[in-house]
DNA sequence: CTGAAAGCGCTTACAG
DNA sequence: CTGAAAGCGCTTACAG
């Protein structure tokens, strides 16, 4: 490891007996290079194991770094991981490379703003060509706007308040409403809600869909059935445990993201409770989990592909007003006893 | 988006009325800068929104790119995603950024060598400071060796034949052996094996552990119970289906990675079969899945942290013989009917 | 088709 | 403590 100084174009030029300009032309596959010269240079490139220094190439204004960044909160969430997969796939096919940054969360479960500002600086310093980002809820500090001013940004999953830019969204309201309506159709009237961050655009959208469905059906919400601000599957598990212990427990539990669903499934399984677990997001092996599960599903890989596609278009010079793609979602039911039967 | 040319040190120098050298000193927090000068420069940096161009900095020999690369096969595998999380965490804390590359697999389920060579070129061109890589089984083409010659590489999960370098391994043989022994202790004698890529160091290690346990117990292997080369959970599901349909079906099924386990769980669940599913790797919600599950578990995030740690040490100049870390694994049983009872 | 030269934005001895 | 100058490895007009 750590060999000597890597060969430069100058080394190649000397080896091939041509000028640096000519080496550059060959390396960049330009036309108007004599076939024999080209061959000689290519032989030297191979002989020396020359690989163009990308930092040097990038230095000249107007040159791209061929790098895009993906900023997520936490890659251990399958949504982020699958998203990243879709992004990488599309980026690689277009000759881009992906820089991966995690924002993490602070002790309260909020985005770490300091870390996010640090990340924005990092991205701008490195002159990435564009950024894909799952943003926090708002942009009070102006960090997203500052970023978007200097580089094309495509937001994923939500658009922070006060920022404009391309965005790829899920049908959060529609998905929640349809799932809730389905539960109502099955006869459920006491439907609990176990939700994550209510401040995140995503969470509030999903809750509003849930609410709209109840309202449309004339079914009242029950205070004691609503649990917000659960920050982990473990917290969701405990919340669910509480719900199941109520004198008049819910017959269905709506979970507003995959972490919540996992927690609820665990609690329901352990209690051998007779309740439908309904959730937004795919959970692997859902059908094997609990007797009765209903999910809002979609393909996070596809979300990543679409977001990367939008960004690449911007990088190719597409200069139109901010665009919005909404990825459709589907309903999936598992277990044959979805109906309420109490 | 896409503002004008970003400000350079020269702009800052003019704005502050000092030389470029002085700006550089301030930006790099060097000593021996007059306090007043420093303040003036810092004010100009803030006023102009200056961010040092990292490509330019990097150009000078001996300067780091502060970039490490992580090369995985497929980020949709939770192992890779959690690994990436651990890597990013440690890298970020040390001031490094992570470039994420996926090799993918070709139609036959093998590593795409062409893509891997492309990736190696990309990494070297970008002068990443170091590389973390889950390698393919061998290095017939010499691509890993070529990479390791020019940059510090830490291999993860397996060391390709014919290459030397630091490596972080799991206790594949030991984990498989212990799990298999446990099954034998529970009375199982007909234990099937559903395995992925047998050529990958990982797969062959896990199989040899399985085999060693059977041998030690004097239990013969049965040809019809061995299914190798399953490339997806779906293939594993079908293989399991076949196993369950045998005249004399297995009482336990050993799955050699998480994909296999998922497939087996689905098949067993659908068939309501009375069989223990045993597997290497964690599968989320394992306890909720099937009546009887036994797993070899470990923390992939920790694997990532350890691998990144080794790499960072190399980058800090640690110059010792190739090192090997083996991450311990644990056994976890779910369900209270692990014993064979037929 | 090819080369000499300027310049990209930094860092780093070298003077002072 | 500060500045002028060289140089990192490329690309790109500009001549020829």
Coordinates of N, CA and C (backbone and C1' of nucleotides) in Angstrom, one line a residue, chain B residues 19 21-22 25 32-34 37 60-61, chain D residues 1-10:
Chain B
X19 N -2.8 39.5 1.8 CA -2.4 38.6 0.7 C -3.1 37.3 0.8
X21 N -1.7 34.4 0.9 CA -1.0 33.6 1.9 C -1.7 33.7 3.3
X22 N -2.0 35.0 3.6 CA -2.6 35.2 4.9 C -3.9 34.6 5.0
X25 N -3.6 31.1 5.7 CA -3.2 30.8 7.1 C -4.4 30.9 8.0
X32 N 0.6 32.2 14.4 CA 1.4 33.3 13.9 C 0.6 34.1 12.9
X33 N -0.6 34.4 13.2 CA -1.4 35.4 12.4 C -1.8 36.5 13.5
X34 N -1.6 37.7 13.1 CA -2.0 38.8 14.0 C -3.5 38.7 14.3
X37 N -5.6 41.0 12.2 CA -5.6 40.5 10.8 C -6.6 39.3 10.7
X60 N -2.2 19.6 -4.3 CA -0.8 19.6 -3.8 C -0.5 18.2 -3.2
X61 N 0.7 17.7 -3.7 CA 1.0 16.3 -3.2 C 1.1 16.2 -1.7
Chain D
dC1 P 2.8 36.1 15.9 O5' 2.6 37.0 14.6 C5' 1.8 38.1 14.5 C4' 2.2 38.8 13.2 C3' 1.3 38.4 12.0 O3' 0.8 39.6 11.4 C1' 3.7 38.3 11.5
dT2 P -0.2 39.5 10.2 O5' 0.7 39.5 9.0 C5' 1.3 40.8 8.6 C4' 2.0 40.6 7.2 C3' 1.1 40.0 6.1 O3' 1.0 41.0 5.1 C1' 3.2 38.9 6.2
dG3 P 0.1 40.8 3.9 O5' 1.2 40.5 2.8 C5' 2.3 41.4 2.6 C4' 3.2 40.9 1.6 C3' 2.5 40.5 0.3 O3' 3.3 40.9 -0.8 C1' 3.8 38.7 1.1
dA4 P 2.8 41.0 -2.2 O5' 4.0 40.4 -3.1 C5' 5.3 40.5 -2.6 C4' 6.2 39.7 -3.4 C3' 5.7 39.3 -4.9 O3' 6.9 39.1 -5.7 C1' 5.7 37.4 -3.6
dA5 P 6.7 38.5 -7.1 O5' 6.9 36.9 -6.9 C5' 8.1 36.4 -6.2 C4' 8.2 35.0 -6.4 C3' 7.8 34.5 -7.8 O3' 8.6 33.3 -8.1 C1' 6.4 33.4 -6.1
dA6 P 8.5 32.7 -9.6 O5' 8.6 31.2 -9.3 C5' 9.3 30.8 -8.1 C4' 8.8 29.4 -7.7 C3' 8.4 28.5 -8.9 O3' 8.9 27.2 -8.7 C1' 6.6 28.7 -7.5
dG7 P 8.8 26.1 -9.8 O5' 7.6 25.3 -9.3 C5' 7.6 24.8 -7.9 C4' 6.2 24.1 -7.7 C3' 5.8 23.3 -9.0 O3' 5.3 22.0 -8.6 C1' 4.1 24.8 -8.3
dC8 P 5.3 20.8 -9.6 O5' 4.0 20.0 -9.0 C5' 3.8 19.8 -7.7 C4' 2.3 19.7 -7.4 C3' 1.6 19.0 -8.6 O3' 1.5 17.6 -8.4 C1' 0.4 20.9 -7.7
dG9 P 1.9 16.6 -9.6 O5' 0.6 16.7 -10.5 C5' -0.6 16.2 -9.9 C4' -1.7 16.5 -10.9 C3' -1.4 16.0 -12.3 O3' -2.6 15.4 -12.8 C1' -1.9 18.3 -12.4
dC10 P -2.7 14.5 -14.1 O5' -4.1 15.0 -14.6 C5' -4.2 15.8 -15.8 C4' -5.1 17.0 -15.5 C3' -5.7 17.6 -16.8 O3' -7.0 17.0 -16.9 C1' -4.8 19.3 -15.3

